[in-house]
Amino acid sequence: MTALKSETIHTDRLTLLPLQAEHADEMAAVLSDPGLHTFIGGAPDSAQSLRARYERWAAGSPDPAESWCNWVIQLRDAACLAGTVQATITADDRGAAAEIAWVVGTPWQRRGIATEAAQGLVAWLRKHSVHTVIAHIHPDHEASSAVATAAGLTPTDQWHDREITWQLAIS
Ligand SMILES: CC(C)(COP(=O)(O)OP(=O)(O)OC[C@H]1O[C@@H](n2cnc3c(N)ncnc32)[C@H](O)[C@@H]1OP(=O)(O)O)[C@@H](O)C(=O)NCCC(=O)NCCS
């Protein structure tokens, strides 16, 4: 499998734009609530450290078997950014497997944005030889579990650190 690159994805209300370092200033404000880190750990980044992180992500994985695909979530009508989705895609002898994750800034939550973005991401992965999609979700994280369910994933009996592995097998 050649390395996958994130492409623009359109859903009903959203445009998922390939993430670039230039998104860091706006995203630092979007992701500024420490509450976003309750289940995923860490703390909000400054615009400067977010820019450095986005530059690393945009440069891609040093491992040729792995693709780092990251998007910012843009609300098309408001033309503002509201969060991110990501897929780490690993090539294997059956094609590729993807681990996905999502974050939506606190002011934009509970409007179905993560659900719509995750569904758009999974639809994109389906078109790119991905046979398995997984996500790691804390067992108490109701919102993220609901997003994963809506994107077609189901919980497995496997754990990764203190999180449950969710999975979608694509035929
Ligand atoms: C998880 C997260 C992305 C959800 O974003 P969102 O845009 O609010 O999600 P949606 O509006 O699509 O809601 C999805 C479901 O979760 C429910 N939900 C949203 N926030 C909730 C909350 N705080 N408590 C309980 N349920 C919640 C919604 O009602 C919806 O359920 P439904 O489909 O049964 O109606 C957001 O809470 C977040 O960014 N959290 C911090 C980062 C994180 O933990 N990411 C997960 C890494 S895998």
PDB file of C-alpha atoms and ligand atoms in Angstrom:
ATOM      1  CA  MET A   1       0.000   0.000   0.000  1.00  0.00           C
ATOM      2  CA  THR A   2       1.331   3.447  -0.861  1.00  0.00           C
ATOM      3  CA  ALA A   3       1.100   6.016   1.930  1.00  0.00           C
ATOM      4  CA  LEU A   4      -2.378   7.522   2.183  1.00  0.00           C
ATOM      5  CA  LYS A   5      -2.793  11.290   2.303  1.00  0.00           C
ATOM      6  CA  SER A   6      -5.804  12.990   3.833  1.00  0.00           C
ATOM      7  CA  GLU A   7      -8.150  14.491   1.250  1.00  0.00           C
ATOM      8  CA  THR A   8     -10.974  16.985   1.712  1.00  0.00           C
ATOM      9  CA  ILE A   9     -14.160  15.204   2.832  1.00  0.00           C
ATOM     10  CA  HIS A  10     -17.622  16.765   2.548  1.00  0.00           C
ATOM     11  CA  THR A  11     -20.587  15.783   4.727  1.00  0.00           C
ATOM     12  CA  ASP A  12     -23.988  17.483   5.074  1.00  0.00           C
ATOM     13  CA  ARG A  13     -22.830  20.351   7.312  1.00  0.00           C
ATOM     14  CA  LEU A  14     -19.068  19.853   7.485  1.00  0.00           C
ATOM     15  CA  THR A  15     -15.925  20.049   5.432  1.00  0.00           C
ATOM     16  CA  LEU A  16     -13.067  17.962   6.782  1.00  0.00           C
ATOM     17  CA  LEU A  17      -9.929  19.778   5.648  1.00  0.00           C
ATOM     18  CA  PRO A  18      -6.481  18.140   5.655  1.00  0.00           C
ATOM     19  CA  LEU A  19      -4.817  19.556   8.763  1.00  0.00           C
ATOM     20  CA  GLN A  20      -2.034  22.107   8.252  1.00  0.00           C
ATOM     21  CA  ALA A  21       0.206  24.082  10.600  1.00  0.00           C
ATOM     22  CA  GLU A  22      -1.750  27.217   9.590  1.00  0.00           C
ATOM     23  CA  HIS A  23      -4.791  25.835  11.451  1.00  0.00           C
ATOM     24  CA  ALA A  24      -2.961  25.939  14.786  1.00  0.00           C
ATOM     25  CA  ASP A  25      -3.922  29.469  15.901  1.00  0.00           C
ATOM     26  CA  GLU A  26      -7.662  28.948  15.440  1.00  0.00           C
ATOM     27  CA  MET A  27      -7.509  25.382  16.778  1.00  0.00           C
ATOM     28  CA  ALA A  28      -5.690  26.473  19.960  1.00  0.00           C
ATOM     29  CA  ALA A  29      -8.804  28.500  20.837  1.00  0.00           C
ATOM     30  CA  VAL A  30     -11.180  25.706  19.765  1.00  0.00           C
ATOM     31  CA  LEU A  31      -9.341  23.187  21.988  1.00  0.00           C
ATOM     32  CA  SER A  32      -8.637  25.504  24.935  1.00  0.00           C
ATOM     33  CA  ASP A  33     -11.008  23.863  27.449  1.00  0.00           C
ATOM     34  CA  PRO A  34      -9.065  21.601  29.889  1.00  0.00           C
ATOM     35  CA  GLY A  35     -12.277  19.539  30.176  1.00  0.00           C
ATOM     36  CA  LEU A  36     -11.556  18.090  26.728  1.00  0.00           C
ATOM     37  CA  HIS A  37      -8.736  16.099  28.353  1.00  0.00           C
ATOM     38  CA  THR A  38     -10.842  14.342  31.016  1.00  0.00           C
ATOM     39  CA  PHE A  39     -10.692  10.981  29.241  1.00  0.00           C
ATOM     40  CA  ILE A  40      -7.761  11.376  26.857  1.00  0.00           C
ATOM     41  CA  GLY A  41      -5.211  12.864  29.274  1.00  0.00           C
ATOM     42  CA  GLY A  42      -2.862  15.778  28.706  1.00  0.00           C
ATOM     43  CA  ALA A  43      -3.728  19.469  28.707  1.00  0.00           C
ATOM     44  CA  PRO A  44      -4.537  22.150  26.096  1.00  0.00           C
ATOM     45  CA  ASP A  45      -1.608  23.225  23.911  1.00  0.00           C
ATOM     46  CA  SER A  46      -0.580  26.821  23.337  1.00  0.00           C
ATOM     47  CA  ALA A  47      -0.896  28.001  19.731  1.00  0.00           C
ATOM     48  CA  GLN A  48       2.885  27.726  19.428  1.00  0.00           C
ATOM     49  CA  SER A  49       3.141  24.122  20.603  1.00  0.00           C
ATOM     50  CA  LEU A  50       0.051  23.162  18.600  1.00  0.00           C
ATOM     51  CA  ARG A  51       1.700  24.601  15.491  1.00  0.00           C
ATOM     52  CA  ALA A  52       4.825  22.513  16.161  1.00  0.00           C
ATOM     53  CA  ARG A  53       2.642  19.418  16.667  1.00  0.00           C
ATOM     54  CA  TYR A  54       0.683  20.084  13.462  1.00  0.00           C
ATOM     55  CA  GLU A  55       3.935  20.574  11.532  1.00  0.00           C
ATOM     56  CA  ARG A  56       5.109  17.140  12.743  1.00  0.00           C
ATOM     57  CA  TRP A  57       1.792  15.539  11.848  1.00  0.00           C
ATOM     58  CA  ALA A  58       1.692  17.185   8.400  1.00  0.00           C
ATOM     59  CA  ALA A  59       5.249  15.974   7.693  1.00  0.00           C
ATOM     60  CA  GLY A  60       3.932  12.428   8.103  1.00  0.00           C
ATOM     61  CA  SER A  61       5.065   9.268   9.793  1.00  0.00           C
ATOM     62  CA  PRO A  62       8.739   8.286   9.534  1.00  0.00           C
ATOM     63  CA  ASP A  63       7.512   4.691   9.157  1.00  0.00           C
ATOM     64  CA  PRO A  64       6.642   4.084   5.477  1.00  0.00           C
ATOM     65  CA  ALA A  65       4.108   1.419   6.495  1.00  0.00           C
ATOM     66  CA  GLU A  66       2.144   3.997   8.491  1.00  0.00           C
ATOM     67  CA  SER A  67       0.131   7.006   7.283  1.00  0.00           C
ATOM     68  CA  TRP A  68      -0.900   9.854   9.592  1.00  0.00           C
ATOM     69  CA  CYS A  69      -4.091  11.360   8.252  1.00  0.00           C
ATOM     70  CA  ASN A  70      -5.451  14.351  10.157  1.00  0.00           C
ATOM     71  CA  TRP A  71      -8.300  16.741   9.415  1.00  0.00           C
ATOM     72  CA  VAL A  72      -9.737  19.861  10.976  1.00  0.00           C
ATOM     73  CA  ILE A  73     -13.538  19.937  11.115  1.00  0.00           C
ATOM     74  CA  GLN A  74     -14.911  23.073   9.460  1.00  0.00           C
ATOM     75  CA  LEU A  75     -18.552  24.084   9.872  1.00  0.00           C
ATOM     76  CA  ARG A  76     -19.367  25.060   6.313  1.00  0.00           C
ATOM     77  CA  ASP A  77     -22.043  27.691   7.036  1.00  0.00           C
ATOM     78  CA  ALA A  78     -20.154  29.424   9.841  1.00  0.00           C
ATOM     79  CA  ALA A  79     -16.780  28.949   8.085  1.00  0.00           C
ATOM     80  CA  CYS A  80     -15.154  28.239  11.453  1.00  0.00           C
ATOM     81  CA  LEU A  81     -13.195  25.290  12.805  1.00  0.00           C
ATOM     82  CA  ALA A  82     -14.794  23.125  15.509  1.00  0.00           C
ATOM     83  CA  GLY A  83     -12.493  20.140  16.080  1.00  0.00           C
ATOM     84  CA  THR A  84     -10.348  17.437  14.524  1.00  0.00           C
ATOM     85  CA  VAL A  85     -10.564  13.838  13.372  1.00  0.00           C
ATOM     86  CA  GLN A  86      -7.611  11.585  12.724  1.00  0.00           C
ATOM     87  CA  ALA A  87      -6.748   8.181  11.315  1.00  0.00           C
ATOM     88  CA  THR A  88      -3.475   6.343  11.782  1.00  0.00           C
ATOM     89  CA  ILE A  89      -3.386   3.869   8.926  1.00  0.00           C
ATOM     90  CA  THR A  90      -1.076   0.862   8.964  1.00  0.00           C
ATOM     91  CA  ALA A  91      -0.453  -1.256   5.886  1.00  0.00           C
ATOM     92  CA  ASP A  92      -0.622  -5.032   6.245  1.00  0.00           C
ATOM     93  CA  ASP A  93      -0.899  -8.044   3.962  1.00  0.00           C
ATOM     94  CA  ARG A  94      -4.700  -7.597   3.687  1.00  0.00           C
ATOM     95  CA  GLY A  95      -4.588  -3.889   2.794  1.00  0.00           C
ATOM     96  CA  ALA A  96      -4.658  -1.495   5.740  1.00  0.00           C
ATOM     97  CA  ALA A  97      -6.065  -1.012   9.236  1.00  0.00           C
ATOM     98  CA  ALA A  98      -6.954   2.390  10.696  1.00  0.00           C
ATOM     99  CA  GLU A  99      -7.095   3.671  14.259  1.00  0.00           C
ATOM    100  CA  ILE A 100      -9.359   6.706  14.488  1.00  0.00           C
ATOM    101  CA  ALA A 101     -10.063   9.433  17.055  1.00  0.00           C
ATOM    102  CA  TRP A 102     -12.062  12.665  17.308  1.00  0.00           C
ATOM    103  CA  VAL A 103     -12.194  15.881  19.326  1.00  0.00           C
ATOM    104  CA  VAL A 104     -14.837  18.633  19.184  1.00  0.00           C
ATOM    105  CA  GLY A 105     -14.365  21.946  20.997  1.00  0.00           C
ATOM    106  CA  THR A 106     -16.664  22.420  23.981  1.00  0.00           C
ATOM    107  CA  PRO A 107     -18.796  25.255  22.511  1.00  0.00           C
ATOM    108  CA  TRP A 108     -19.649  23.071  19.500  1.00  0.00           C
ATOM    109  CA  GLN A 109     -20.468  19.848  21.353  1.00  0.00           C
ATOM    110  CA  ARG A 110     -23.838  18.063  21.448  1.00  0.00           C
ATOM    111  CA  ARG A 111     -24.788  19.111  17.934  1.00  0.00           C
ATOM    112  CA  GLY A 112     -23.912  15.816  16.226  1.00  0.00           C
ATOM    113  CA  ILE A 113     -20.667  17.223  14.823  1.00  0.00           C
ATOM    114  CA  ALA A 114     -18.376  14.405  16.021  1.00  0.00           C
ATOM    115  CA  THR A 115     -20.903  11.837  14.788  1.00  0.00           C
ATOM    116  CA  GLU A 116     -21.121  13.409  11.331  1.00  0.00           C
ATOM    117  CA  ALA A 117     -17.327  13.830  11.091  1.00  0.00           C
ATOM    118  CA  ALA A 118     -16.624  10.235  12.219  1.00  0.00           C
ATOM    119  CA  GLN A 119     -19.163   8.878   9.728  1.00  0.00           C
ATOM    120  CA  GLY A 120     -17.553  10.919   6.942  1.00  0.00           C
ATOM    121  CA  LEU A 121     -14.121   9.665   7.967  1.00  0.00           C
ATOM    122  CA  VAL A 122     -15.201   6.010   8.024  1.00  0.00           C
ATOM    123  CA  ALA A 123     -16.843   6.413   4.594  1.00  0.00           C
ATOM    124  CA  TRP A 124     -13.524   7.795   3.292  1.00  0.00           C
ATOM    125  CA  LEU A 125     -11.571   4.907   4.840  1.00  0.00           C
ATOM    126  CA  ARG A 126     -13.942   2.416   3.194  1.00  0.00           C
ATOM    127  CA  LYS A 127     -12.887   3.810  -0.186  1.00  0.00           C
ATOM    128  CA  HIS A 128      -9.183   3.324   0.569  1.00  0.00           C
ATOM    129  CA  SER A 129      -8.683  -0.426   1.082  1.00  0.00           C
ATOM    130  CA  VAL A 130      -9.073  -0.221   4.843  1.00  0.00           C
ATOM    131  CA  HIS A 131     -10.368  -3.554   6.135  1.00  0.00           C
ATOM    132  CA  THR A 132     -10.541  -2.757   9.862  1.00  0.00           C
ATOM    133  CA  VAL A 133     -11.243   0.447  11.786  1.00  0.00           C
ATOM    134  CA  ILE A 134     -10.532   0.615  15.509  1.00  0.00           C
ATOM    135  CA  ALA A 135     -10.836   3.223  18.260  1.00  0.00           C
ATOM    136  CA  HIS A 136      -9.798   3.169  21.914  1.00  0.00           C
ATOM    137  CA  ILE A 137     -12.427   4.595  24.256  1.00  0.00           C
ATOM    138  CA  HIS A 138     -12.575   4.941  28.041  1.00  0.00           C
ATOM    139  CA  PRO A 139     -15.444   2.796  29.384  1.00  0.00           C
ATOM    140  CA  ASP A 140     -17.074   5.809  31.093  1.00  0.00           C
ATOM    141  CA  HIS A 141     -16.912   8.025  27.999  1.00  0.00           C
ATOM    142  CA  GLU A 142     -20.558   7.995  26.911  1.00  0.00           C
ATOM    143  CA  ALA A 143     -20.248  10.652  24.213  1.00  0.00           C
ATOM    144  CA  SER A 144     -17.301   8.977  22.487  1.00  0.00           C
ATOM    145  CA  SER A 145     -18.959   5.553  22.738  1.00  0.00           C
ATOM    146  CA  ALA A 146     -22.064   7.040  21.065  1.00  0.00           C
ATOM    147  CA  VAL A 147     -19.926   8.524  18.285  1.00  0.00           C
ATOM    148  CA  ALA A 148     -18.200   5.170  17.694  1.00  0.00           C
ATOM    149  CA  THR A 149     -21.541   3.344  17.613  1.00  0.00           C
ATOM    150  CA  ALA A 150     -22.947   5.824  15.084  1.00  0.00           C
ATOM    151  CA  ALA A 151     -19.840   5.293  12.923  1.00  0.00           C
ATOM    152  CA  GLY A 152     -20.467   1.529  12.901  1.00  0.00           C
ATOM    153  CA  LEU A 153     -17.915   0.382  15.486  1.00  0.00           C
ATOM    154  CA  THR A 154     -18.742  -2.045  18.288  1.00  0.00           C
ATOM    155  CA  PRO A 155     -16.865  -2.693  21.538  1.00  0.00           C
ATOM    156  CA  THR A 156     -14.585  -5.735  21.713  1.00  0.00           C
ATOM    157  CA  ASP A 157     -13.353  -7.581  24.811  1.00  0.00           C
ATOM    158  CA  GLN A 158      -9.860  -6.150  24.278  1.00  0.00           C
ATOM    159  CA  TRP A 159      -8.340  -3.377  26.380  1.00  0.00           C
ATOM    160  CA  HIS A 160      -5.620  -0.890  25.456  1.00  0.00           C
ATOM    161  CA  ASP A 161      -4.252   0.754  28.603  1.00  0.00           C
ATOM    162  CA  ARG A 162      -7.466   1.724  30.437  1.00  0.00           C
ATOM    163  CA  GLU A 163      -9.566   1.961  27.290  1.00  0.00           C
ATOM    164  CA  ILE A 164     -11.769  -0.518  25.449  1.00  0.00           C
ATOM    165  CA  THR A 165     -10.901  -1.327  21.840  1.00  0.00           C
ATOM    166  CA  TRP A 166     -13.838  -0.711  19.496  1.00  0.00           C
ATOM    167  CA  GLN A 167     -13.785  -2.217  16.017  1.00  0.00           C
ATOM    168  CA  LEU A 168     -15.468  -2.170  12.629  1.00  0.00           C
ATOM    169  CA  ALA A 169     -14.618  -4.922  10.139  1.00  0.00           C
ATOM    170  CA  ILE A 170     -15.148  -3.808   6.538  1.00  0.00           C
ATOM    171  CA  SER A 171     -15.809  -6.578   4.052  1.00  0.00           C
TER     172      SER A 171
HETATM  173  C1  LIG B   1     -16.409  12.819  22.283  1.00  0.00           C
HETATM  174  C2  LIG B   1     -16.707  14.126  21.586  1.00  0.00           C
HETATM  175  C3  LIG B   1     -15.857  14.240  20.335  1.00  0.00           C
HETATM  176  C4  LIG B   1     -18.198  14.159  21.184  1.00  0.00           C
HETATM  177  O1  LIG B   1     -18.401  15.332  20.398  1.00  0.00           O
HETATM  178  P1  LIG B   1     -19.854  15.881  20.056  1.00  0.00           P
HETATM  179  O2  LIG B   1     -19.747  16.654  18.772  1.00  0.00           O
HETATM  180  O3  LIG B   1     -20.437  16.551  21.217  1.00  0.00           O
HETATM  181  O4  LIG B   1     -20.655  14.528  19.786  1.00  0.00           O
HETATM  182  P2  LIG B   1     -22.103  14.408  19.133  1.00  0.00           P
HETATM  183  O5  LIG B   1     -22.834  15.715  19.254  1.00  0.00           O
HETATM  184  O6  LIG B   1     -21.949  13.802  17.782  1.00  0.00           O
HETATM  185  O7  LIG B   1     -22.798  13.424  20.131  1.00  0.00           O
HETATM  186  C5  LIG B   1     -22.605  12.047  20.068  1.00  0.00           C
HETATM  187  C6  LIG B   1     -23.456  11.404  21.130  1.00  0.00           C
HETATM  188  O8  LIG B   1     -22.894  11.631  22.422  1.00  0.00           O
HETATM  189  C7  LIG B   1     -23.864  12.207  23.270  1.00  0.00           C
HETATM  190  N1  LIG B   1     -23.162  13.145  24.118  1.00  0.00           N
HETATM  191  C8  LIG B   1     -22.507  14.252  23.737  1.00  0.00           C
HETATM  192  N2  LIG B   1     -21.931  14.836  24.808  1.00  0.00           N
HETATM  193  C9  LIG B   1     -22.261  14.062  25.860  1.00  0.00           C
HETATM  194  C10 LIG B   1     -21.966  14.121  27.247  1.00  0.00           C
HETATM  195  N3  LIG B   1     -21.210  15.118  27.758  1.00  0.00           N
HETATM  196  N4  LIG B   1     -22.435  13.152  28.055  1.00  0.00           N
HETATM  197  C11 LIG B   1     -23.192  12.156  27.542  1.00  0.00           C
HETATM  198  N5  LIG B   1     -23.488  12.025  26.234  1.00  0.00           N
HETATM  199  C12 LIG B   1     -23.037  12.981  25.425  1.00  0.00           C
HETATM  200  C13 LIG B   1     -24.853  12.872  22.335  1.00  0.00           C
HETATM  201  O9  LIG B   1     -26.102  13.026  22.928  1.00  0.00           O
HETATM  202  C14 LIG B   1     -24.881  11.899  21.190  1.00  0.00           C
HETATM  203  O10 LIG B   1     -25.663  10.772  21.529  1.00  0.00           O
HETATM  204  P3  LIG B   1     -26.835  10.261  20.586  1.00  0.00           P
HETATM  205  O11 LIG B   1     -26.174   9.951  19.270  1.00  0.00           O
HETATM  206  O12 LIG B   1     -27.350   9.060  21.298  1.00  0.00           O
HETATM  207  O13 LIG B   1     -27.777  11.402  20.501  1.00  0.00           O
HETATM  208  C15 LIG B   1     -16.434  15.349  22.515  1.00  0.00           C
HETATM  209  O14 LIG B   1     -17.138  15.153  23.717  1.00  0.00           O
HETATM  210  C16 LIG B   1     -14.959  15.537  22.806  1.00  0.00           C
HETATM  211  O15 LIG B   1     -14.247  16.109  21.999  1.00  0.00           O
HETATM  212  N6  LIG B   1     -14.458  15.091  23.965  1.00  0.00           N
HETATM  213  C17 LIG B   1     -13.083  15.307  24.332  1.00  0.00           C
HETATM  214  C18 LIG B   1     -12.102  14.573  23.438  1.00  0.00           C
HETATM  215  C19 LIG B   1     -12.302  13.077  23.498  1.00  0.00           C
HETATM  216  O16 LIG B   1     -12.493  12.519  24.563  1.00  0.00           O
HETATM  217  N7  LIG B   1     -12.245  12.448  22.314  1.00  0.00           N
HETATM  218  C20 LIG B   1     -12.444  11.012  22.186  1.00  0.00           C
HETATM  219  C21 LIG B   1     -11.173  10.325  21.775  1.00  0.00           C
HETATM  220  S1  LIG B   1     -11.570   8.727  21.055  1.00  0.00           S
END
